[in-house]
PDB file of C-alpha atoms and ligand atoms in Angstrom:
ATOM      1  CA  VAL B   1    -305.347  31.495 -63.030  1.00  0.00           C
ATOM      2  CA  PRO B   2    -307.123  33.650 -60.691  1.00  0.00           C
ATOM      3  CA  SER B   3    -307.993  37.156 -61.568  1.00  0.00           C
ATOM      4  CA  LEU B   4    -305.523  39.767 -59.959  1.00  0.00           C
ATOM      5  CA  ALA B   5    -308.669  41.660 -58.318  1.00  0.00           C
ATOM      6  CA  THR B   6    -309.319  38.725 -56.239  1.00  0.00           C
ATOM      7  CA  LEU B   7    -305.861  38.327 -54.839  1.00  0.00           C
ATOM      8  CA  PRO B   8    -304.686  39.674 -51.521  1.00  0.00           C
ATOM      9  CA  ARG B   9    -302.796  43.040 -52.424  1.00  0.00           C
ATOM     10  CA  ASP B  10    -299.289  41.614 -51.791  1.00  0.00           C
ATOM     11  CA  LEU B  11    -299.801  38.687 -54.089  1.00  0.00           C
ATOM     12  CA  ALA B  12    -301.208  41.092 -56.607  1.00  0.00           C
ATOM     13  CA  THR B  13    -298.228  43.173 -56.478  1.00  0.00           C
ATOM     14  CA  PHE B  14    -296.072  40.027 -56.866  1.00  0.00           C
ATOM     15  CA  ALA B  15    -298.115  38.720 -59.774  1.00  0.00           C
ATOM     16  CA  LYS B  16    -297.657  41.751 -61.831  1.00  0.00           C
ATOM     17  CA  TYR B  17    -293.963  40.790 -62.199  1.00  0.00           C
ATOM     18  CA  HIS B  18    -295.237  37.825 -64.119  1.00  0.00           C
ATOM     19  CA  LEU B  19    -296.752  40.039 -66.623  1.00  0.00           C
ATOM     20  CA  VAL B  20    -293.942  42.620 -67.029  1.00  0.00           C
ATOM     21  CA  ARG B  21    -290.479  41.993 -68.513  1.00  0.00           C
ATOM     22  CA  ARG B  22    -288.878  45.241 -67.863  1.00  0.00           C
ATOM     23  CA  SER B  23    -290.589  47.913 -65.456  1.00  0.00           C
ATOM     24  CA  VAL B  24    -287.545  49.820 -64.818  1.00  0.00           C
ATOM     25  CA  LYS B  25    -284.443  50.842 -66.574  1.00  0.00           C
ATOM     26  CA  HIS B  26    -282.282  50.147 -63.476  1.00  0.00           C
ATOM     27  CA  PRO B  27    -281.870  47.589 -60.765  1.00  0.00           C
ATOM     28  CA  ALA B  28    -284.836  48.922 -58.895  1.00  0.00           C
ATOM     29  CA  ARG B  29    -285.403  48.020 -55.039  1.00  0.00           C
ATOM     30  CA  GLU B  30    -288.813  47.281 -53.927  1.00  0.00           C
ATOM     31  CA  GLU B  31    -289.743  48.277 -50.488  1.00  0.00           C
ATOM     32  CA  ASN B  32    -293.248  46.878 -50.414  1.00  0.00           C
ATOM     33  CA  LEU B  33    -292.841  43.111 -51.058  1.00  0.00           C
ATOM     34  CA  GLY B  34    -292.552  42.171 -47.441  1.00  0.00           C
ATOM     35  CA  ILE B  35    -289.042  40.534 -48.017  1.00  0.00           C
ATOM     36  CA  VAL B  36    -287.314  40.072 -44.463  1.00  0.00           C
ATOM     37  CA  PRO B  37    -283.803  40.885 -45.009  1.00  0.00           C
ATOM     38  CA  LEU B  38    -281.201  38.159 -44.342  1.00  0.00           C
ATOM     39  CA  SER B  39    -277.442  38.492 -43.207  1.00  0.00           C
ATOM     40  CA  PHE B  40    -276.294  38.791 -47.099  1.00  0.00           C
ATOM     41  CA  ASP B  41    -273.301  40.805 -48.024  1.00  0.00           C
ATOM     42  CA  LEU B  42    -272.151  40.279 -51.734  1.00  0.00           C
ATOM     43  CA  GLU B  43    -268.384  40.870 -51.413  1.00  0.00           C
ATOM     44  CA  ARG B  44    -268.358  38.507 -48.375  1.00  0.00           C
ATOM     45  CA  TYR B  45    -270.450  36.001 -50.365  1.00  0.00           C
ATOM     46  CA  ILE B  46    -268.091  35.929 -53.474  1.00  0.00           C
ATOM     47  CA  ALA B  47    -265.257  35.475 -51.111  1.00  0.00           C
ATOM     48  CA  ALA B  48    -266.723  32.649 -49.319  1.00  0.00           C
ATOM     49  CA  VAL B  49    -267.645  30.934 -52.688  1.00  0.00           C
ATOM     50  CA  ARG B  50    -264.195  31.545 -54.108  1.00  0.00           C
ATOM     51  CA  ALA B  51    -262.653  29.869 -50.902  1.00  0.00           C
ATOM     52  CA  PHE B  52    -263.854  26.565 -52.141  1.00  0.00           C
ATOM     53  CA  ASP B  53    -261.604  26.598 -54.971  1.00  0.00           C
ATOM     54  CA  GLY B  54    -259.396  23.579 -54.269  1.00  0.00           C
ATOM     55  CA  ASP B  55    -259.361  19.774 -54.166  1.00  0.00           C
ATOM     56  CA  ARG B  56    -263.098  19.348 -54.426  1.00  0.00           C
ATOM     57  CA  PHE B  57    -264.184  22.318 -56.500  1.00  0.00           C
ATOM     58  CA  ALA B  58    -262.961  24.326 -59.327  1.00  0.00           C
ATOM     59  CA  VAL B  59    -264.403  27.870 -58.886  1.00  0.00           C
ATOM     60  CA  THR B  60    -264.246  30.133 -61.938  1.00  0.00           C
ATOM     61  CA  THR B  61    -265.297  33.625 -62.930  1.00  0.00           C
ATOM     62  CA  GLU B  62    -267.593  32.845 -65.850  1.00  0.00           C
ATOM     63  CA  ALA B  63    -268.392  36.489 -66.437  1.00  0.00           C
ATOM     64  CA  GLU B  64    -268.364  39.973 -65.010  1.00  0.00           C
ATOM     65  CA  VAL B  65    -271.263  42.311 -65.161  1.00  0.00           C
ATOM     66  CA  GLU B  66    -270.504  46.099 -64.793  1.00  0.00           C
ATOM     67  CA  TYR B  67    -272.710  48.604 -62.916  1.00  0.00           C
ATOM     68  CA  GLU B  68    -271.943  52.144 -61.822  1.00  0.00           C
ATOM     69  CA  GLY B  69    -268.192  51.552 -62.395  1.00  0.00           C
ATOM     70  CA  ARG B  70    -267.854  48.258 -60.399  1.00  0.00           C
ATOM     71  CA  ARG B  71    -267.587  44.786 -61.950  1.00  0.00           C
ATOM     72  CA  HIS B  72    -269.425  42.158 -60.400  1.00  0.00           C
ATOM     73  CA  PRO B  73    -268.417  38.490 -61.108  1.00  0.00           C
ATOM     74  CA  ILE B  74    -270.713  35.588 -61.892  1.00  0.00           C
ATOM     75  CA  LEU B  75    -268.813  32.404 -60.505  1.00  0.00           C
ATOM     76  CA  SER B  76    -269.462  28.784 -60.983  1.00  0.00           C
ATOM     77  CA  ALA B  77    -268.320  26.073 -58.609  1.00  0.00           C
ATOM     78  CA  ARG B  78    -267.768  22.796 -60.292  1.00  0.00           C
ATOM     79  CA  SER B  79    -267.064  19.541 -58.396  1.00  0.00           C
ATOM     80  CA  LYS B  80    -263.861  17.793 -59.526  1.00  0.00           C
ATOM     81  CA  ALA B  81    -265.003  14.056 -59.016  1.00  0.00           C
ATOM     82  CA  ASP B  82    -265.737  11.829 -62.016  1.00  0.00           C
ATOM     83  CA  ALA B  83    -269.367  11.278 -62.443  1.00  0.00           C
ATOM     84  CA  ASP B  84    -271.806  10.361 -65.273  1.00  0.00           C
ATOM     85  CA  LYS B  85    -274.600  12.762 -64.058  1.00  0.00           C
ATOM     86  CA  THR B  86    -274.576  16.393 -63.843  1.00  0.00           C
ATOM     87  CA  LEU B  87    -276.610  18.542 -61.593  1.00  0.00           C
ATOM     88  CA  LEU B  88    -276.858  22.155 -62.260  1.00  0.00           C
ATOM     89  CA  VAL B  89    -277.945  24.851 -59.597  1.00  0.00           C
ATOM     90  CA  LEU B  90    -278.909  28.377 -60.352  1.00  0.00           C
ATOM     91  CA  ALA B  91    -278.586  30.613 -57.311  1.00  0.00           C
ATOM     92  CA  GLY B  92    -279.544  34.145 -57.499  1.00  0.00           C
ATOM     93  CA  VAL B  93    -281.264  34.694 -60.728  1.00  0.00           C
ATOM     94  CA  HIS B  94    -283.469  37.151 -58.663  1.00  0.00           C
ATOM     95  CA  GLY B  95    -281.021  39.414 -56.683  1.00  0.00           C
ATOM     96  CA  ASN B  96    -283.326  40.136 -53.907  1.00  0.00           C
ATOM     97  CA  GLU B  97    -283.960  36.663 -53.041  1.00  0.00           C
ATOM     98  CA  HIS B  98    -281.057  35.950 -50.731  1.00  0.00           C
ATOM     99  CA  ALA B  99    -281.818  32.569 -49.118  1.00  0.00           C
ATOM    100  CA  GLY B 100    -280.699  30.653 -52.113  1.00  0.00           C
ATOM    101  CA  LEU B 101    -277.541  32.622 -52.440  1.00  0.00           C
ATOM    102  CA  LEU B 102    -276.655  32.006 -48.602  1.00  0.00           C
ATOM    103  CA  ALA B 103    -277.355  28.384 -49.144  1.00  0.00           C
ATOM    104  CA  VAL B 104    -274.379  27.930 -51.623  1.00  0.00           C
ATOM    105  CA  PRO B 105    -271.532  27.977 -49.238  1.00  0.00           C
ATOM    106  CA  ARG B 106    -273.233  25.577 -46.844  1.00  0.00           C
ATOM    107  CA  LEU B 107    -274.184  23.385 -49.866  1.00  0.00           C
ATOM    108  CA  LEU B 108    -270.621  23.193 -51.148  1.00  0.00           C
ATOM    109  CA  GLU B 109    -269.463  22.455 -47.451  1.00  0.00           C
ATOM    110  CA  LYS B 110    -271.929  19.484 -47.329  1.00  0.00           C
ATOM    111  CA  TRP B 111    -271.007  18.322 -50.628  1.00  0.00           C
ATOM    112  CA  SER B 112    -267.370  18.287 -49.733  1.00  0.00           C
ATOM    113  CA  ALA B 113    -268.192  15.859 -46.962  1.00  0.00           C
ATOM    114  CA  GLY B 114    -270.520  13.782 -48.906  1.00  0.00           C
ATOM    115  CA  PRO B 115    -270.109  10.899 -51.382  1.00  0.00           C
ATOM    116  CA  ARG B 116    -267.604  11.655 -54.332  1.00  0.00           C
ATOM    117  CA  ASP B 117    -269.031   9.347 -57.021  1.00  0.00           C
ATOM    118  CA  GLY B 118    -271.934   9.455 -59.431  1.00  0.00           C
ATOM    119  CA  VAL B 119    -272.922  13.079 -59.590  1.00  0.00           C
ATOM    120  CA  ARG B 120    -271.184  16.022 -60.594  1.00  0.00           C
ATOM    121  CA  LEU B 121    -272.275  19.511 -59.023  1.00  0.00           C
ATOM    122  CA  VAL B 122    -272.114  22.733 -61.077  1.00  0.00           C
ATOM    123  CA  VAL B 123    -273.380  25.889 -59.226  1.00  0.00           C
ATOM    124  CA  VAL B 124    -273.792  29.154 -61.014  1.00  0.00           C
ATOM    125  CA  THR B 125    -273.842  32.196 -58.637  1.00  0.00           C
ATOM    126  CA  PRO B 126    -274.817  34.829 -58.338  1.00  0.00           C
ATOM    127  CA  VAL B 127    -276.711  34.586 -61.700  1.00  0.00           C
ATOM    128  CA  ASN B 128    -277.707  38.321 -61.108  1.00  0.00           C
ATOM    129  CA  PRO B 129    -274.871  39.863 -59.183  1.00  0.00           C
ATOM    130  CA  VAL B 130    -276.068  43.471 -59.749  1.00  0.00           C
ATOM    131  CA  GLY B 131    -279.578  42.720 -58.427  1.00  0.00           C
ATOM    132  CA  ALA B 132    -277.798  40.893 -55.504  1.00  0.00           C
ATOM    133  CA  ALA B 133    -275.519  43.949 -54.818  1.00  0.00           C
ATOM    134  CA  GLU B 134    -278.711  46.431 -55.037  1.00  0.00           C
ATOM    135  CA  LEU B 135    -281.098  44.226 -53.350  1.00  0.00           C
ATOM    136  CA  SER B 136    -283.119  44.050 -56.614  1.00  0.00           C
ATOM    137  CA  ARG B 137    -285.061  41.445 -58.666  1.00  0.00           C
ATOM    138  CA  TYR B 138    -283.694  43.096 -61.946  1.00  0.00           C
ATOM    139  CA  ASN B 139    -280.414  43.168 -63.544  1.00  0.00           C
ATOM    140  CA  ALA B 140    -278.253  46.415 -64.272  1.00  0.00           C
ATOM    141  CA  GLU B 141    -280.522  47.387 -67.207  1.00  0.00           C
ATOM    142  CA  GLY B 142    -283.851  46.714 -65.201  1.00  0.00           C
ATOM    143  CA  TYR B 143    -284.609  43.415 -66.786  1.00  0.00           C
ATOM    144  CA  ASP B 144    -285.967  40.290 -65.189  1.00  0.00           C
ATOM    145  CA  ILE B 145    -283.538  37.519 -66.250  1.00  0.00           C
ATOM    146  CA  ASN B 146    -286.020  34.957 -65.488  1.00  0.00           C
ATOM    147  CA  ARG B 147    -288.108  36.247 -68.143  1.00  0.00           C
ATOM    148  CA  ASP B 148    -285.381  36.349 -70.835  1.00  0.00           C
ATOM    149  CA  PHE B 149    -285.036  32.722 -72.096  1.00  0.00           C
ATOM    150  CA  VAL B 150    -286.648  33.431 -75.466  1.00  0.00           C
ATOM    151  CA  ARG B 151    -284.730  36.422 -76.785  1.00  0.00           C
ATOM    152  CA  PHE B 152    -281.606  36.302 -74.425  1.00  0.00           C
ATOM    153  CA  TYR B 153    -281.474  40.170 -74.411  1.00  0.00           C
ATOM    154  CA  THR B 154    -279.508  39.857 -71.051  1.00  0.00           C
ATOM    155  CA  PRO B 155    -275.894  38.931 -70.817  1.00  0.00           C
ATOM    156  CA  GLU B 156    -276.803  36.778 -67.509  1.00  0.00           C
ATOM    157  CA  ALA B 157    -279.318  34.657 -69.661  1.00  0.00           C
ATOM    158  CA  ARG B 158    -276.881  34.214 -72.379  1.00  0.00           C
ATOM    159  CA  LEU B 159    -274.362  33.033 -69.981  1.00  0.00           C
ATOM    160  CA  VAL B 160    -276.957  30.454 -68.493  1.00  0.00           C
ATOM    161  CA  ARG B 161    -277.600  29.290 -71.997  1.00  0.00           C
ATOM    162  CA  GLN B 162    -273.741  28.755 -72.579  1.00  0.00           C
ATOM    163  CA  ILE B 163    -273.484  26.973 -69.399  1.00  0.00           C
ATOM    164  CA  PHE B 164    -276.488  24.620 -70.408  1.00  0.00           C
ATOM    165  CA  GLU B 165    -274.600  24.034 -73.483  1.00  0.00           C
ATOM    166  CA  ARG B 166    -271.175  23.336 -71.967  1.00  0.00           C
ATOM    167  CA  GLU B 167    -272.275  21.330 -69.019  1.00  0.00           C
ATOM    168  CA  LYS B 168    -275.116  19.370 -70.609  1.00  0.00           C
ATOM    169  CA  PRO B 169    -276.979  19.088 -67.011  1.00  0.00           C
ATOM    170  CA  ASP B 170    -279.131  15.779 -66.330  1.00  0.00           C
ATOM    171  CA  PHE B 171    -281.202  17.994 -63.877  1.00  0.00           C
ATOM    172  CA  VAL B 172    -281.397  21.808 -62.880  1.00  0.00           C
ATOM    173  CA  VAL B 173    -282.510  23.058 -59.486  1.00  0.00           C
ATOM    174  CA  SER B 174    -283.230  26.893 -59.282  1.00  0.00           C
ATOM    175  CA  LEU B 175    -283.052  28.711 -56.087  1.00  0.00           C
ATOM    176  CA  HIS B 176    -285.616  31.402 -55.662  1.00  0.00           C
ATOM    177  CA  GLU B 177    -288.018  32.931 -52.736  1.00  0.00           C
ATOM    178  CA  GLY B 178    -291.552  34.137 -52.933  1.00  0.00           C
ATOM    179  CA  PRO B 179    -294.195  35.945 -50.722  1.00  0.00           C
ATOM    180  CA  GLN B 180    -296.118  32.575 -49.905  1.00  0.00           C
ATOM    181  CA  ASP B 181    -296.026  31.743 -46.043  1.00  0.00           C
ATOM    182  CA  ALA B 182    -294.055  28.498 -46.516  1.00  0.00           C
ATOM    183  CA  THR B 183    -291.857  26.535 -49.009  1.00  0.00           C
ATOM    184  CA  PHE B 184    -292.857  25.050 -52.312  1.00  0.00           C
ATOM    185  CA  MET B 185    -291.292  24.023 -55.712  1.00  0.00           C
ATOM    186  CA  PHE B 186    -292.399  24.066 -59.227  1.00  0.00           C
ATOM    187  CA  ALA B 187    -291.419  21.069 -61.211  1.00  0.00           C
ATOM    188  CA  ASN B 188    -291.453  20.837 -65.054  1.00  0.00           C
ATOM    189  CA  ARG B 189    -292.893  17.900 -66.924  1.00  0.00           C
ATOM    190  CA  PHE B 190    -289.622  15.880 -66.853  1.00  0.00           C
ATOM    191  CA  VAL B 191    -289.688  15.489 -63.050  1.00  0.00           C
ATOM    192  CA  THR B 192    -291.450  12.273 -62.363  1.00  0.00           C
ATOM    193  CA  ASP B 193    -294.097  12.296 -59.684  1.00  0.00           C
ATOM    194  CA  ASP B 194    -291.838   9.634 -57.606  1.00  0.00           C
ATOM    195  CA  ALA B 195    -288.753  12.068 -57.838  1.00  0.00           C
ATOM    196  CA  ALA B 196    -290.962  15.007 -56.656  1.00  0.00           C
ATOM    197  CA  ARG B 197    -292.546  12.992 -53.856  1.00  0.00           C
ATOM    198  CA  GLU B 198    -289.280  11.685 -52.614  1.00  0.00           C
ATOM    199  CA  LEU B 199    -287.794  15.320 -52.618  1.00  0.00           C
ATOM    200  CA  LEU B 200    -290.761  16.717 -50.672  1.00  0.00           C
ATOM    201  CA  ASP B 201    -290.269  13.989 -48.068  1.00  0.00           C
ATOM    202  CA  ALA B 202    -286.597  14.909 -47.831  1.00  0.00           C
ATOM    203  CA  LEU B 203    -287.645  18.681 -47.424  1.00  0.00           C
ATOM    204  CA  ALA B 204    -290.058  17.875 -44.697  1.00  0.00           C
ATOM    205  CA  LYS B 205    -287.647  15.522 -42.752  1.00  0.00           C
ATOM    206  CA  GLY B 206    -285.092  18.410 -42.922  1.00  0.00           C
ATOM    207  CA  GLY B 207    -287.861  20.397 -41.030  1.00  0.00           C
ATOM    208  CA  THR B 208    -288.767  22.514 -43.994  1.00  0.00           C
ATOM    209  CA  VAL B 209    -292.707  23.359 -43.773  1.00  0.00           C
ATOM    210  CA  LEU B 210    -294.280  22.660 -47.170  1.00  0.00           C
ATOM    211  CA  ALA B 211    -296.820  25.286 -48.434  1.00  0.00           C
ATOM    212  CA  GLU B 212    -300.397  24.525 -48.776  1.00  0.00           C
ATOM    213  CA  LYS B 213    -300.957  27.187 -51.325  1.00  0.00           C
ATOM    214  CA  ASP B 214    -298.613  28.881 -53.857  1.00  0.00           C
ATOM    215  CA  TYR B 215    -298.002  32.631 -54.215  1.00  0.00           C
ATOM    216  CA  PHE B 216    -301.058  32.997 -56.418  1.00  0.00           C
ATOM    217  CA  GLY B 217    -303.271  31.448 -53.596  1.00  0.00           C
ATOM    218  CA  MET B 218    -303.746  28.113 -55.365  1.00  0.00           C
ATOM    219  CA  ARG B 219    -304.031  25.136 -53.421  1.00  0.00           C
ATOM    220  CA  LEU B 220    -300.969  22.721 -53.654  1.00  0.00           C
ATOM    221  CA  ASP B 221    -301.742  18.988 -53.520  1.00  0.00           C
ATOM    222  CA  PRO B 222    -299.396  17.359 -52.297  1.00  0.00           C
ATOM    223  CA  ALA B 223    -298.398  20.244 -50.126  1.00  0.00           C
ATOM    224  CA  GLY B 224    -295.206  21.904 -51.285  1.00  0.00           C
ATOM    225  CA  LEU B 225    -295.460  20.934 -55.003  1.00  0.00           C
ATOM    226  CA  SER B 226    -296.776  22.881 -58.007  1.00  0.00           C
ATOM    227  CA  PRO B 227    -296.499  20.261 -60.858  1.00  0.00           C
ATOM    228  CA  SER B 228    -296.446  20.847 -64.397  1.00  0.00           C
ATOM    229  CA  THR B 229    -299.989  20.689 -65.846  1.00  0.00           C
ATOM    230  CA  ALA B 230    -301.231  20.743 -69.310  1.00  0.00           C
ATOM    231  CA  ALA B 231    -302.812  24.075 -68.758  1.00  0.00           C
ATOM    232  CA  ALA B 232    -299.800  25.654 -67.281  1.00  0.00           C
ATOM    233  CA  ARG B 233    -297.836  24.478 -70.234  1.00  0.00           C
ATOM    234  CA  ALA B 234    -300.247  26.014 -72.611  1.00  0.00           C
ATOM    235  CA  VAL B 235    -300.166  29.400 -70.796  1.00  0.00           C
ATOM    236  CA  THR B 236    -296.219  29.138 -70.748  1.00  0.00           C
ATOM    237  CA  LYS B 237    -296.114  28.512 -74.596  1.00  0.00           C
ATOM    238  CA  LEU B 238    -298.516  31.448 -75.141  1.00  0.00           C
ATOM    239  CA  TRP B 239    -296.580  33.610 -72.775  1.00  0.00           C
ATOM    240  CA  GLY B 240    -293.389  32.886 -74.928  1.00  0.00           C
ATOM    241  CA  ARG B 241    -294.959  33.284 -78.197  1.00  0.00           C
ATOM    242  CA  VAL B 242    -296.999  36.498 -77.698  1.00  0.00           C
ATOM    243  CA  LEU B 243    -294.804  38.272 -74.957  1.00  0.00           C
ATOM    244  CA  GLY B 244    -291.452  36.772 -75.840  1.00  0.00           C
ATOM    245  CA  MET B 245    -290.983  35.737 -72.187  1.00  0.00           C
ATOM    246  CA  LYS B 246    -289.703  32.489 -70.886  1.00  0.00           C
ATOM    247  CA  THR B 247    -288.336  31.394 -67.433  1.00  0.00           C
ATOM    248  CA  THR B 248    -285.253  28.854 -66.886  1.00  0.00           C
ATOM    249  CA  ILE B 249    -287.806  26.011 -65.708  1.00  0.00           C
ATOM    250  CA  ALA B 250    -289.616  26.291 -69.226  1.00  0.00           C
ATOM    251  CA  TYR B 251    -286.245  26.591 -71.155  1.00  0.00           C
ATOM    252  CA  SER B 252    -285.181  23.415 -69.317  1.00  0.00           C
ATOM    253  CA  GLU B 253    -288.410  21.809 -70.449  1.00  0.00           C
ATOM    254  CA  ASP B 254    -287.818  22.705 -74.212  1.00  0.00           C
ATOM    255  CA  LEU B 255    -284.386  21.039 -73.832  1.00  0.00           C
ATOM    256  CA  GLY B 256    -286.113  17.688 -72.251  1.00  0.00           C
ATOM    257  CA  ILE B 257    -284.329  18.412 -68.774  1.00  0.00           C
ATOM    258  CA  PRO B 258    -286.102  18.193 -65.557  1.00  0.00           C
ATOM    259  CA  GLU B 259    -285.953  21.194 -63.359  1.00  0.00           C
ATOM    260  CA  LEU B 260    -287.304  22.161 -60.007  1.00  0.00           C
ATOM    261  CA  VAL B 261    -287.660  25.736 -58.863  1.00  0.00           C
ATOM    262  CA  LEU B 262    -287.547  26.080 -55.191  1.00  0.00           C
ATOM    263  CA  GLU B 263    -289.505  28.842 -53.593  1.00  0.00           C
ATOM    264  CA  SER B 264    -288.817  29.515 -49.931  1.00  0.00           C
ATOM    265  CA  SER B 265    -290.907  32.226 -48.087  1.00  0.00           C
ATOM    266  CA  TRP B 266    -289.102  35.509 -48.019  1.00  0.00           C
ATOM    267  CA  SER B 267    -291.517  36.539 -45.188  1.00  0.00           C
ATOM    268  CA  LEU B 268    -289.923  34.323 -42.748  1.00  0.00           C
ATOM    269  CA  PRO B 269    -287.476  35.764 -40.120  1.00  0.00           C
ATOM    270  CA  ASP B 270    -285.793  32.393 -39.593  1.00  0.00           C
ATOM    271  CA  GLU B 271    -282.906  32.700 -41.732  1.00  0.00           C
ATOM    272  CA  ASP B 272    -281.729  29.080 -40.981  1.00  0.00           C
ATOM    273  CA  ALA B 273    -284.967  27.790 -42.156  1.00  0.00           C
ATOM    274  CA  ARG B 274    -285.145  29.660 -45.197  1.00  0.00           C
ATOM    275  CA  VAL B 275    -281.648  28.694 -46.204  1.00  0.00           C
ATOM    276  CA  ARG B 276    -281.836  25.006 -45.118  1.00  0.00           C
ATOM    277  CA  ALA B 277    -284.587  24.325 -47.717  1.00  0.00           C
ATOM    278  CA  HIS B 278    -282.433  25.090 -50.519  1.00  0.00           C
ATOM    279  CA  VAL B 279    -279.485  23.147 -49.134  1.00  0.00           C
ATOM    280  CA  ASP B 280    -281.580  20.142 -48.414  1.00  0.00           C
ATOM    281  CA  LEU B 281    -283.312  20.095 -51.746  1.00  0.00           C
ATOM    282  CA  VAL B 282    -280.074  20.131 -53.894  1.00  0.00           C
ATOM    283  CA  LEU B 283    -278.501  17.371 -51.792  1.00  0.00           C
ATOM    284  CA  ALA B 284    -281.709  15.228 -51.941  1.00  0.00           C
ATOM    285  CA  THR B 285    -281.697  15.819 -55.724  1.00  0.00           C
ATOM    286  CA  ALA B 286    -278.228  14.599 -55.988  1.00  0.00           C
ATOM    287  CA  LEU B 287    -279.165  11.540 -54.026  1.00  0.00           C
ATOM    288  CA  HIS B 288    -282.129  10.939 -56.334  1.00  0.00           C
ATOM    289  CA  LEU B 289    -279.752  11.035 -59.252  1.00  0.00           C
ATOM    290  CA  ARG B 290    -277.300   8.749 -57.611  1.00  0.00           C
ATOM    291  CA  ARG B 291    -279.984   6.140 -56.892  1.00  0.00           C
ATOM    292  CA  ALA B 292    -281.445   6.477 -60.759  1.00  0.00           C
ATOM    293  CA  ARG B 293    -278.122   5.510 -62.025  1.00  0.00           C
ATOM    294  CA  ARG B 294    -278.114   2.069 -60.398  1.00  0.00           C
TER     295      ARG B 294
HETATM  296 ZN1   ZN Z 301    -287.379  34.594 -57.977  1.00  0.00          ZN
END
């Protein structure tokens, strides 16, 4: 882990959020992260996801989060076909990372047109609706939900835990964005090397540019993959024990479930490219799960 002093300023700014669970008491906007805004509108988004309720998907309001007198839903979209594997997608854990949210209607559209057997899709979105409405990483109380998988202070993390318990996923994909200049993914120790390479190939084939470095400036080999290492796992354990912080990917690892966290580049102005990476990764993961059962 490089020291903060050696990092370029924007990366250092970002890295600080890995050290702070609650920096504010409200869903703060941050103007200095270099996020290129996409055409995201929360109400339109919720309506677009709800419109998939029908033959192929059951769309349900899992919870509502109140902020400044308004109630914001957290939805789930669950595919209806019979399947023995479940793929859980978490979209919008950080409300200001919009590509993973915008990917959901496209994903549901493509899923509807694809094969119906083998894999069940469960999408939870937006996991942080107040952040999505307020263009913030944080929830209504200023907590980073993706640090809250030890203590479960936030209703959003408790809901995700409840959905893990109910849906018993075989694989989890979390959709995020970051300040690095291209796309990469974190994998926990239950994602096999073969699976990771297959999924990277699928991303590259779809036109996604794979990052040579992660957002700490660490070289990625192969490009696009930040694998689980013994050192990283030790840091994660310590982080959980000392600071009481844990991300979804470490929570999945505790449960023995493979998880990938996709990080597209929030500095890219090309909306289509940012969104496509998320759609492609989820579809490729489903294909991988389908093949694995044969
Ligand atoms: Zn994120």
